[in-house]
Short mmCIF file of C-alpha atoms in Angstrom, two decimals:
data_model
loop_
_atom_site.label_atom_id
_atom_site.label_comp_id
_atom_site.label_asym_id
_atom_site.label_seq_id
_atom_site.Cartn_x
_atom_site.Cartn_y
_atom_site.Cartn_z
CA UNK W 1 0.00 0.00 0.00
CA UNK W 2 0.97 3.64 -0.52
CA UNK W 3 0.68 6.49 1.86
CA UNK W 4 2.29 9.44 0.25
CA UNK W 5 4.56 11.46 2.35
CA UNK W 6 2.81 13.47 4.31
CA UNK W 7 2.40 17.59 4.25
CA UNK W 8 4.39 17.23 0.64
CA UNK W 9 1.16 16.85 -1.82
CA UNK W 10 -1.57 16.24 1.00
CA UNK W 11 -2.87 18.70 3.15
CA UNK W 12 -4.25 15.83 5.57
CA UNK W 13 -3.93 12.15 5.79
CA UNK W 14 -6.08 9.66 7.15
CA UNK W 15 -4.20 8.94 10.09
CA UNK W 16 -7.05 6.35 11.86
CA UNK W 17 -6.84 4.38 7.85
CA UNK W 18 -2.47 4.51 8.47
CA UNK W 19 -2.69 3.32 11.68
CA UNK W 20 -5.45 0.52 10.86
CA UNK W 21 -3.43 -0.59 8.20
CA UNK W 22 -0.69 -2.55 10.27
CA UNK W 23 2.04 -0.87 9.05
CA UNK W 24 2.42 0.56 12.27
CA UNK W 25 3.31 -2.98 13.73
CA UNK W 26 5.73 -3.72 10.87
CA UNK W 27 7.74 -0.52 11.68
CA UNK W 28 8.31 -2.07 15.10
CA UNK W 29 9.14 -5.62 14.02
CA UNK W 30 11.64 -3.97 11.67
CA UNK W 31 9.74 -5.54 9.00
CA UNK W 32 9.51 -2.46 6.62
CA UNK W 33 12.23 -1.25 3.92
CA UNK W 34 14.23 1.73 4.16
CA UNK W 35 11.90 4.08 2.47
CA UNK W 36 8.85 2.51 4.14
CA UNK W 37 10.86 3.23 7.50
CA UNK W 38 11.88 6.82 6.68
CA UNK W 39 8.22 7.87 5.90
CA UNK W 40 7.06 6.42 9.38
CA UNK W 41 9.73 7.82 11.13
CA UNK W 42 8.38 11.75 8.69
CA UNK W 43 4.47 10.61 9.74
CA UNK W 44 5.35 10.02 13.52
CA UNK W 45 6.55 13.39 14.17
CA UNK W 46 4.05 14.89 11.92
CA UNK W 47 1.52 13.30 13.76
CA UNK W 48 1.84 12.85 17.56
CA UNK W 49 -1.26 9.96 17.51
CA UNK W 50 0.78 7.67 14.93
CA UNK W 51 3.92 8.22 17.40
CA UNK W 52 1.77 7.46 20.37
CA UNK W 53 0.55 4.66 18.49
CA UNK W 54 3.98 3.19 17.25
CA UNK W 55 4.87 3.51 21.44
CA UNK W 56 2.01 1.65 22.39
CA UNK W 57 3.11 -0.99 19.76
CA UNK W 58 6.49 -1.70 21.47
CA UNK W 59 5.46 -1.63 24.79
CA UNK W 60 3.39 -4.25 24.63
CA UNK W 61 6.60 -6.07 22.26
CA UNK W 62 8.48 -4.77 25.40
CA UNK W 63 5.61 -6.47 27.71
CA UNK W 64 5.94 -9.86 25.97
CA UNK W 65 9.33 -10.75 25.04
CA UNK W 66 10.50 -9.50 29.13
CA UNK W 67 8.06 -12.45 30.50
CA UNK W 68 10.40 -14.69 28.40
CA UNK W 69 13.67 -13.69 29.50
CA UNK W 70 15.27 -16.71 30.91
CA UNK W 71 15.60 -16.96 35.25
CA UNK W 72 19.28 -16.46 35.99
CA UNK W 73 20.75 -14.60 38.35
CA UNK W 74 21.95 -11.77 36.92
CA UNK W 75 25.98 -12.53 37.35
CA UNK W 76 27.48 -10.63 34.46
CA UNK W 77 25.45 -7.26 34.42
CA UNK W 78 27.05 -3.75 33.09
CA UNK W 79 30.45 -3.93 34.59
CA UNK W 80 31.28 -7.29 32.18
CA UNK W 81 29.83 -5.11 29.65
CA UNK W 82 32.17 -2.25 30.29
CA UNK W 83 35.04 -4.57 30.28
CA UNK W 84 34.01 -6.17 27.40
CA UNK W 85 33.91 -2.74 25.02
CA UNK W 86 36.94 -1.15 26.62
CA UNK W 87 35.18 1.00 28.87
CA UNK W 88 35.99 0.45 32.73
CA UNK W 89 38.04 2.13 34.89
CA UNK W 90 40.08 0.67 37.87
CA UNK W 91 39.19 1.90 40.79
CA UNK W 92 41.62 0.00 43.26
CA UNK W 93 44.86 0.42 42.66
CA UNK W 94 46.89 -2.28 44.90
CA UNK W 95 50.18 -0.37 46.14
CA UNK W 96 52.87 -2.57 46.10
CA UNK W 97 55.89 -2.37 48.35
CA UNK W 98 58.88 -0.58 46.11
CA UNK W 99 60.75 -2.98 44.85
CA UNK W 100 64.54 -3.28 44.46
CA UNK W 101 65.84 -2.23 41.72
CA UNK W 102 66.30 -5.01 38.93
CA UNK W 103 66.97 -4.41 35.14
CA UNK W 104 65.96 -7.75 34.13
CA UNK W 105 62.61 -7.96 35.76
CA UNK W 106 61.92 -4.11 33.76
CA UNK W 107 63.05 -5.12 30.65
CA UNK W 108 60.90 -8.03 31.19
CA UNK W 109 58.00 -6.07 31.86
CA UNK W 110 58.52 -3.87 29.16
CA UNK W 111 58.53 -6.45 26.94
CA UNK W 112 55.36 -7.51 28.94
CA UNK W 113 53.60 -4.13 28.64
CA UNK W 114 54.74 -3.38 24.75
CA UNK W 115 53.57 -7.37 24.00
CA UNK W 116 49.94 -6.04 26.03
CA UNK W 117 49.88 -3.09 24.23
CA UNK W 118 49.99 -4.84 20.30
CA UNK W 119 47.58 -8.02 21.90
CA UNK W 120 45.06 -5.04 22.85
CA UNK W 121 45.65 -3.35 19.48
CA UNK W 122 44.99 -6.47 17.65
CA UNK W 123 41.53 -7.37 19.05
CA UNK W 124 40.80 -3.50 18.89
CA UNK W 125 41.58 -4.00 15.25
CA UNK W 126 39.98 -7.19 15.06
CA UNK W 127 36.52 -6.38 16.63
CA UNK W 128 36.50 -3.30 14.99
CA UNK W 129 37.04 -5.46 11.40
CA UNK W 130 34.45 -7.84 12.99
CA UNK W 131 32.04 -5.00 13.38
CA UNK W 132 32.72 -3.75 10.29
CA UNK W 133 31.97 -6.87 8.82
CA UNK W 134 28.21 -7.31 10.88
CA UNK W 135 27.46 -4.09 9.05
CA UNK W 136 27.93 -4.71 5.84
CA UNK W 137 26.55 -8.72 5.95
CA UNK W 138 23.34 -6.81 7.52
CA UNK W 139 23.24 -4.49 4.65
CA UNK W 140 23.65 -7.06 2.05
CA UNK W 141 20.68 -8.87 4.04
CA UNK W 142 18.52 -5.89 3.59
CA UNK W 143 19.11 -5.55 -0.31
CA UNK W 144 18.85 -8.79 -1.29
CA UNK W 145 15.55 -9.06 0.54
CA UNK W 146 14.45 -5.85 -1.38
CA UNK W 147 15.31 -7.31 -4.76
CA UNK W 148 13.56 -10.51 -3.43
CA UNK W 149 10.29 -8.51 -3.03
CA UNK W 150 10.19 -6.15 -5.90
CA UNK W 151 10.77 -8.95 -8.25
CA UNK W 152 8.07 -11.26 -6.76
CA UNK W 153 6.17 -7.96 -6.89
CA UNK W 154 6.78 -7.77 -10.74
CA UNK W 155 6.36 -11.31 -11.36
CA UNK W 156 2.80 -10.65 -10.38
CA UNK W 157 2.54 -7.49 -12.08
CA UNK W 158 3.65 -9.29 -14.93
CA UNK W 159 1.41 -11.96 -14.30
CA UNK W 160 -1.35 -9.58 -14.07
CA UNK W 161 -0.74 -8.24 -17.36
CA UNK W 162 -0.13 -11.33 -19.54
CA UNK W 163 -3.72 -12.45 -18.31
CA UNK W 164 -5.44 -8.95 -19.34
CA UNK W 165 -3.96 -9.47 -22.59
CA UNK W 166 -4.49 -12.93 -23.24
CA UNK W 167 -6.90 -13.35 -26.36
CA UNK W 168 -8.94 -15.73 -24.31
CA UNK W 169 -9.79 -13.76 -21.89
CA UNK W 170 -13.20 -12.54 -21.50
CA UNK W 171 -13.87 -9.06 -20.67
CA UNK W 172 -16.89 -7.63 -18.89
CA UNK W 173 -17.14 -4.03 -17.30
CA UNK W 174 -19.35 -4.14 -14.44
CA UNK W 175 -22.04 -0.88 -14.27
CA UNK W 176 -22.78 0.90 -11.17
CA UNK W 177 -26.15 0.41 -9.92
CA UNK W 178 -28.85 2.00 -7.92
CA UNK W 179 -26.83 1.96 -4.33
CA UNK W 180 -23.83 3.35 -6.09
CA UNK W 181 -24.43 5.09 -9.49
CA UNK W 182 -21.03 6.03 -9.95
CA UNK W 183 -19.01 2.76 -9.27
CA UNK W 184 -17.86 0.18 -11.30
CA UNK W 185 -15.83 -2.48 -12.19
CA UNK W 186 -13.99 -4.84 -14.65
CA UNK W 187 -14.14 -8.34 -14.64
CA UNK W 188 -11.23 -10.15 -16.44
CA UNK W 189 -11.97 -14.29 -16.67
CA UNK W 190 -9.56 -16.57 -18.01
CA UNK W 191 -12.42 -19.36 -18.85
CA UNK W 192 -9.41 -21.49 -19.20
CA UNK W 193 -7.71 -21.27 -16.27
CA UNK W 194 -10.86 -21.04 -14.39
CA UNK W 195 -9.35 -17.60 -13.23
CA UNK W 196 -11.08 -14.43 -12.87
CA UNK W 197 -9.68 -10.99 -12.19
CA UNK W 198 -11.25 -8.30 -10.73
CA UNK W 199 -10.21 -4.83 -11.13
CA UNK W 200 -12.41 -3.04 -8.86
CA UNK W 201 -10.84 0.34 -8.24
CA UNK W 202 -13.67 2.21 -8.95
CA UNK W 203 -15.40 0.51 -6.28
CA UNK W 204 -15.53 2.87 -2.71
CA UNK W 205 -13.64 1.38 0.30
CA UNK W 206 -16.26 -0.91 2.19
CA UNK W 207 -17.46 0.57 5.61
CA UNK W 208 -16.40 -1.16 8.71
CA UNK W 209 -17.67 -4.76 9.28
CA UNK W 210 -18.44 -5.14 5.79
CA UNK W 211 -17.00 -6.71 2.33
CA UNK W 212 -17.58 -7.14 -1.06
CA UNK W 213 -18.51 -10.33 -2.79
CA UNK W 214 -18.24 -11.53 -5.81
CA UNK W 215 -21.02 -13.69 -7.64
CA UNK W 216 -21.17 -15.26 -10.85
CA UNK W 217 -24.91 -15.33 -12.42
CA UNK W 218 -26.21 -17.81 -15.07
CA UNK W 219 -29.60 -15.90 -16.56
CA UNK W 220 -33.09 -17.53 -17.13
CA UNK W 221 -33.42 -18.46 -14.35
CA UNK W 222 -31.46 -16.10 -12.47
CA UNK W 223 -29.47 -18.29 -10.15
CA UNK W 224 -26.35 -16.39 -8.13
CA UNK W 225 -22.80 -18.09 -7.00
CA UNK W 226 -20.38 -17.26 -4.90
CA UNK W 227 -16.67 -17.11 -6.62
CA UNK W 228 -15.42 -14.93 -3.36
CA UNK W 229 -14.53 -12.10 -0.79
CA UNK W 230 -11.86 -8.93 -1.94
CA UNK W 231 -10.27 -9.14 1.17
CA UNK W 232 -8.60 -6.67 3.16
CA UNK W 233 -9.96 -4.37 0.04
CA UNK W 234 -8.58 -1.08 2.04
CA UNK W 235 -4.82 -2.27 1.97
CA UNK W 236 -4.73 -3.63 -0.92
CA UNK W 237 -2.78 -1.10 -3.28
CA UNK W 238 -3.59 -2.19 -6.87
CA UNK W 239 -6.97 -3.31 -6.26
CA UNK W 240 -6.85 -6.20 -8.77
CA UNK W 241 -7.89 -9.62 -6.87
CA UNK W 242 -7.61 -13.00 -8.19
CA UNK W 243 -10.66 -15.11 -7.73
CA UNK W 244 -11.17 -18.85 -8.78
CA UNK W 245 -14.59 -19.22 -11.37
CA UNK W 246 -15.35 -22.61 -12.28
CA UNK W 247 -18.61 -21.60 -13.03
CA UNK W 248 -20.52 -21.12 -16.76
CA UNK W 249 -20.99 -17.44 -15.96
CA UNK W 250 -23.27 -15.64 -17.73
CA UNK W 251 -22.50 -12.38 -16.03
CA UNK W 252 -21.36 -11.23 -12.82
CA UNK W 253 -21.80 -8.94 -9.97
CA UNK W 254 -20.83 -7.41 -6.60
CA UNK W 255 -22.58 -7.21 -3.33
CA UNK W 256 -21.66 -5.77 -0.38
CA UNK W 257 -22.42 -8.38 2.59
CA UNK W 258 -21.21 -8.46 6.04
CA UNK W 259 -18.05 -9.68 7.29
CA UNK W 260 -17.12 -12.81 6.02
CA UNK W 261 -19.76 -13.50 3.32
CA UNK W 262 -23.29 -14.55 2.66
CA UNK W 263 -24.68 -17.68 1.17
CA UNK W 264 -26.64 -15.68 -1.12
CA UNK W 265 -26.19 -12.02 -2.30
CA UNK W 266 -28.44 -8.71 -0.65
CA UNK W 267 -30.05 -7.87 -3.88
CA UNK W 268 -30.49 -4.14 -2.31
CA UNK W 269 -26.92 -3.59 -1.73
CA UNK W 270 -25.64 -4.76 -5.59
CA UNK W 271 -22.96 -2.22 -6.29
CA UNK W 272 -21.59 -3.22 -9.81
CA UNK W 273 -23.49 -5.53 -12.15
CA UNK W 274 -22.33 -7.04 -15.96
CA UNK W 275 -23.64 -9.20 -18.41
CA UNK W 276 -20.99 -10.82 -20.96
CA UNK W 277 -21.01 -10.20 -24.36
CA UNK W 278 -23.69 -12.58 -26.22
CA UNK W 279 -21.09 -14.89 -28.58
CA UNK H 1 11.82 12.50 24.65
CA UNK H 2 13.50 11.23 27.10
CA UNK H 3 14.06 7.90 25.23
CA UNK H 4 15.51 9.73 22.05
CA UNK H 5 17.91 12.15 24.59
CA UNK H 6 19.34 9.04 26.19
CA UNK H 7 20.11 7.80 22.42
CA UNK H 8 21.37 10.74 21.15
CA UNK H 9 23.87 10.89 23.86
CA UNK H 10 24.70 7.16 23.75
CA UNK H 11 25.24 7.68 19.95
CA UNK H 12 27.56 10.32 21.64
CA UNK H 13 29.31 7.55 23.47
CA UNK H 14 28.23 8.95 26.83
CA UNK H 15 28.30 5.31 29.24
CA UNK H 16 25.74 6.60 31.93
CA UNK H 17 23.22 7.00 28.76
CA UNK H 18 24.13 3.46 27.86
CA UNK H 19 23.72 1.86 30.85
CA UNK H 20 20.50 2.99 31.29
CA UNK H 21 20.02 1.56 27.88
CA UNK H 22 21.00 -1.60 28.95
CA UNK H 23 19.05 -1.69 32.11
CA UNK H 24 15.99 -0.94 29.79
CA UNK H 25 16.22 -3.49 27.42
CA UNK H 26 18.17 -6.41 28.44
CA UNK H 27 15.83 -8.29 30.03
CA UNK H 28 13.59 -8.11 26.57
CA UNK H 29 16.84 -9.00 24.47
CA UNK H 30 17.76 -11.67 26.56
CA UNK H 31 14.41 -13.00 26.49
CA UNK H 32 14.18 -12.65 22.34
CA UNK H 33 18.00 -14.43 22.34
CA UNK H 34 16.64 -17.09 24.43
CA UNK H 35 14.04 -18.11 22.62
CA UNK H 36 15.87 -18.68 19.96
CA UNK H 37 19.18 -20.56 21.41
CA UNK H 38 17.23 -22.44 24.17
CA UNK H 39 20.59 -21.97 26.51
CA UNK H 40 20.34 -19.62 29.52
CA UNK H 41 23.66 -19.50 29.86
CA UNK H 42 24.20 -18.60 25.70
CA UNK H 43 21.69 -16.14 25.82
CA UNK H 44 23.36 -14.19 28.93
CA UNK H 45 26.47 -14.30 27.26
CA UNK H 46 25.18 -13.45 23.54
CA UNK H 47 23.13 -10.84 24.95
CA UNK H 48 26.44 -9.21 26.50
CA UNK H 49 27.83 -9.46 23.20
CA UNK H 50 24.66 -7.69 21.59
CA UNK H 51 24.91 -4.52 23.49
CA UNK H 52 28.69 -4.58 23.11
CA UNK H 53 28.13 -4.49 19.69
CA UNK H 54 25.45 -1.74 19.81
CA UNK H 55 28.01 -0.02 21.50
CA UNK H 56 30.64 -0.29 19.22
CA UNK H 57 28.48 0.89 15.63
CA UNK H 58 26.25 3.13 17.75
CA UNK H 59 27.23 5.83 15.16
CA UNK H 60 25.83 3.20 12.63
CA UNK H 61 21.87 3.81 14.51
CA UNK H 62 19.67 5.95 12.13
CA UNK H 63 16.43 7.59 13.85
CA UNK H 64 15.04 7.82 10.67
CA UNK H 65 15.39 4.06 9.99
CA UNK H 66 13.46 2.92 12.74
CA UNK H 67 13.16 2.71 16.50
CA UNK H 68 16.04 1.96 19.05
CA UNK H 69 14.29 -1.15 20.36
CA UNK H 70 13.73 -2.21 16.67
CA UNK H 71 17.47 -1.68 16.13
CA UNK H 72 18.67 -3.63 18.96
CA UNK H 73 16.16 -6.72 18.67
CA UNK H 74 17.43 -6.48 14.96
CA UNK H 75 20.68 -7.12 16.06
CA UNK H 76 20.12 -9.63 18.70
CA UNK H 77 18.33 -11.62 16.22
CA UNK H 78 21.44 -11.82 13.85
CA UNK H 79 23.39 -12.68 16.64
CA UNK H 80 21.03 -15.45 17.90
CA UNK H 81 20.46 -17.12 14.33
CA UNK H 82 24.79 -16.60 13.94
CA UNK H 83 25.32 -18.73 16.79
CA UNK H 84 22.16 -21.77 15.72
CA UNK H 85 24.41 -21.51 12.70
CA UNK H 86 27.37 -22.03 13.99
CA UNK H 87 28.64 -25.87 13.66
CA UNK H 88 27.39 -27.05 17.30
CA UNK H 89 24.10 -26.79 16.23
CA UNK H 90 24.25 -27.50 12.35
CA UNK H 91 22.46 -30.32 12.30
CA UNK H 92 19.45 -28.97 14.39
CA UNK H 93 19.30 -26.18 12.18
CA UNK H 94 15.40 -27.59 11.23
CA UNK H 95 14.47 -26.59 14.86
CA UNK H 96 14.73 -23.29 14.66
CA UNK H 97 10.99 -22.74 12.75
CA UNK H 98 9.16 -25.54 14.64
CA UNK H 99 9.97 -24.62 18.28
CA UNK H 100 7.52 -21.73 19.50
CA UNK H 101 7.77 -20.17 22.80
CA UNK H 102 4.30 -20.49 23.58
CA UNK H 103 5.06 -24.01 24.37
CA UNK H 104 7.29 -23.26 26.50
CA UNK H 105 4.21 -22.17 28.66
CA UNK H 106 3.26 -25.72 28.67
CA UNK H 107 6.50 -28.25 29.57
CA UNK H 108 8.78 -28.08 32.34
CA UNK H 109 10.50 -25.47 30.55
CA UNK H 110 8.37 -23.40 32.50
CA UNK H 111 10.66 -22.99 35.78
CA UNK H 112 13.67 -21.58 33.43
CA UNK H 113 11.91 -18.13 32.33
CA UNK H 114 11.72 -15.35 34.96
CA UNK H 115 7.95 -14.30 34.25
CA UNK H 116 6.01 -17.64 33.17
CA UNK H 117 2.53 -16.49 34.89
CA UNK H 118 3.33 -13.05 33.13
CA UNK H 119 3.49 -14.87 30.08
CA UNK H 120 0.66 -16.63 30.15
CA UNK H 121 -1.53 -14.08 31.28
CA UNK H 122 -0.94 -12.20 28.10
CA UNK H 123 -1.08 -14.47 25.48
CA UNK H 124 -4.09 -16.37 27.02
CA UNK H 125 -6.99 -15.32 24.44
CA UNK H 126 -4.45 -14.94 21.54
CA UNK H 127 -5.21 -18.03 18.61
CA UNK H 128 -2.16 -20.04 18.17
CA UNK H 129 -1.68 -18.84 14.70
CA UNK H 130 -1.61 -15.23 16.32
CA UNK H 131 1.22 -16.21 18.90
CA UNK H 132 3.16 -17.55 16.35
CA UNK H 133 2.71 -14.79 14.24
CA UNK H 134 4.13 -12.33 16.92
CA UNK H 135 6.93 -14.60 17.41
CA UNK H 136 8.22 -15.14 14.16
CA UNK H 137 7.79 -11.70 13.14
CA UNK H 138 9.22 -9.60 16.70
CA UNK H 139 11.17 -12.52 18.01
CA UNK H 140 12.55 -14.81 14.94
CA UNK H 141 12.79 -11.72 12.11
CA UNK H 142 10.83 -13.69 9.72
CA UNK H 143 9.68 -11.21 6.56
CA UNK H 144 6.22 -11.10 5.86
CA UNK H 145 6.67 -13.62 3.22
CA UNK H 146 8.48 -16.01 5.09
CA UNK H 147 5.68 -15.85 7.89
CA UNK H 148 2.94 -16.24 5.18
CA UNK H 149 4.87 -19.43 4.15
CA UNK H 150 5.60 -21.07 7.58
CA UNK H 151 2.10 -20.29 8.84
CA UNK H 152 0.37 -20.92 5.69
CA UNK H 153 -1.54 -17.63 5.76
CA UNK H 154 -2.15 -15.66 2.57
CA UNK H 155 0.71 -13.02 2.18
CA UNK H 156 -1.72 -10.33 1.75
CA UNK H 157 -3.44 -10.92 5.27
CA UNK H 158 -0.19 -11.24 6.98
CA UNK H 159 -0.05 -7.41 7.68
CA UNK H 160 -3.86 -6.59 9.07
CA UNK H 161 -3.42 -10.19 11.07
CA UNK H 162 -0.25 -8.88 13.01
CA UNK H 163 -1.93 -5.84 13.52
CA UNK H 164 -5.58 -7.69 15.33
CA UNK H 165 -2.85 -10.21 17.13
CA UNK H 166 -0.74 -7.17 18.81
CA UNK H 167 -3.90 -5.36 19.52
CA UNK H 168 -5.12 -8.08 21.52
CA UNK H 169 -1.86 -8.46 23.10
CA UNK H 170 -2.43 -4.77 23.85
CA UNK H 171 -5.39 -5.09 25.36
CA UNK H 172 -4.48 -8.33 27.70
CA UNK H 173 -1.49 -5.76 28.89
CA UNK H 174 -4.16 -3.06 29.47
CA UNK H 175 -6.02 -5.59 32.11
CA UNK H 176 -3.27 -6.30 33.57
CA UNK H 177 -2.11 -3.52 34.15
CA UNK H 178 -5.51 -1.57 35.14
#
């Protein structure tokens, strides 16, 4: 789905619609890409609901994933940690009686201290290459995941396409009807593949509790089928929805019928209706 | 705002911010690493080695990218599927999808986690499906897609399902807390 960035094109977004959308959720999972992220990250301080909202979100991540933390007793804590990255400071120093004077027992610790000085270097150097390292195999992680989704995301675009076009495919626009003059529809069925796609932008969203279904109709006598729901119609960005028709069809409609379907459509509530093409 | 001070100054490499940092989160990165390795011990000691490494690329930490929690789970995750990688576990690699802490709730498991009445009291209406949901997406750093697969949910419902599962969680956390 696409939310354009807010206060650039938009005067006002509809923040209850973002926040309903789950995207919300994703931010916090670390689920979204970069761009995604950045545009939360612009929204949130736009809009002081979506950043209460994202908060809300993580505390109750927070809530959940502290009842699993394992029952130990807590024995290495933040001074390990401070040792660990360099960080602590002695704060007993042990005075030792003066010793006599020895040359070979300095040299020896000179050698000692130089020796400590290069081993520290070389993990510095080494955890710092490590680090390094973390970062960029992260990176990669992230970018080959994009490429993953935007080509799955064109293989169904492309998908999409090569059915519109296919000769065999039977194309019937859907009217708006008395509940909703100005809607419609467009019905794309692949009689072969038992396939039909509906393009149903020009349908409005559904309001709350409610969906749209789908029904193939054979005429004389009128007898209605179910081929199925457009769910989660308000996130879906493109609108098209693939929908399996076995059926003879003779034309087809869409209803809107509460949540979760009904066995047989609300005549009063038929949005979009088509008959196909006499052949 | 006091959340983003403290990170700006730990980005600033100020160790008082940081260790209230770590006092913040490392119960709920400890718990995320442990459900994962399954080793208290391992998940202590990768958990030290989590926030060491936070430390060490905290100039790396974009804002803009996301939050600091988000950034710190991310890496804890890494760190947690590293080490299942690593050649002591190779061959139980499979385990890694099928084990879900919710059942830890139910075997004798139970006595190692610090909060296992906490636990159950807010995942207790949750489906299974929803449970596993959270924890593959939060916990495990499944994509979308890969959650779709495991589950055997439609990708497309993957996104408003997460969001009905947290807000339930979000309400069981309300009750508890009211």
């Amino acid at each position: 789905m696409y939310f354009p960035i807010a206060g650039e094109h938009y005067f006002r977004m509809d923040i209850e619609k973002y926040i309903a959308s789950g995207i919300l959720e994703l931010y916090v999972a670390g689920e979204l890409s970069e761009e995604e992220n950045m545009e939360v990250f612009r929204n949130a301080q736009l809009y002081p609901k979506i950043k209460e909202e994202i908060q809300a979100i993580e505390a109750s991540v927070l809530a959940l994933s502290k009842t699993v933390t394992p029952n130990i007793a807590r024995k290495k804590g933040f001074d390990d940690l401070k040792v660990r990255i360099g960080q602590r400071r002695d704060t007993t120093v042990v005075q030792l009686p003066r010793p006599k004077r020895n040359w070979s027992a300095r040299i020896g610790w000179a050698a000692a201290v130089l020796l400590g000085a290069g081993l520290s270097w070389f993990f510095y150097e080494n955890s710092r290459l490590q680090s390094e390292f973390d970062v960029i195999y992260k990176e990669n992680t992230v970018l080959r995941q994009e490429i993953f989704e935007a080509r799955s995301s064109l293989n169904s675009t492309e998908e999409i396409m090569n059915a519109f076009r296919d000769k065999d495919v039977i194309f019937t626009p859907l009217e708006g009807q008395e509940v909703a003059p100005s809607s419609y529809a467009r019905v794309y069925w692949s009689k072969n593949e038992q396939k039909v796609y509906i393009d149903a932008l020009g349908l409005p969203e559904p309001p709350e509790g409610k969906v749209y279904q789908v029904w193939s109709l054979t005429l004389n006598p009128l007898s209605p089928t179910s081929i199925g729901i457009l769910d989660s119609f308000a996130s879906d960005g493109d609108k098209i929805f693939e929908l399996s028709n076995p059926n003879e069809s003779q034309a087809f409609g869409i209803t809107l019928e509460p949540e979760g379907g009904s066995d047989t459509p609300t005549m009063e509530q038929l949005y979009t209706l088509g008959q196909l093409e006499a052949s | 705002m006091e959340l983003d001070g403290l990170v700006r100054r730990f980005q600033k490499k100020d160790i008082i911010a940081f260790e209230k940092l770590y006092g913040m989160y490392w119960d709920n990165i400890c718990g995320v690493v442990y459900t994962i390795v399954k080793d208290r011990e391992r998940a202590e000691e990768i958990s030290q080695d989590v926030f060491a490494k936070a430390w060490n690329n905290s100039e790396s930490y974009n804002p803009g990218k996301g939050r600091f929690f988000t950034w710190v789970l991310n890496i804890a995750r890494n760190a947690a599927i590293d080490e299942l990688r690593s050649k002591s576990y190779k061959n139980q690699k499979k385990n890694l999808s099928l084990n879900y802490f919710v059942d830890i709730a139910d075997k004798q498991d139970i006595s190692r986690i610090s909060d296992h009445i906490g636990l159950k009291k807010l995942v207790k209406n949750l489906s299974r499906k929803c449970i596993e949901l959270i924890e593959l997406l939060y916990f495990k750093g499944y994509t979308q897609k890969e959650a779709s697969e495991q589950l055997d949910i439609p990708l497309g419902t993957v996104k408003t399902r997460n969001r009905s599962c947290i807000s339930q969680l979000r309400e069981n956390i309300t009750l508890e807390w009211t």
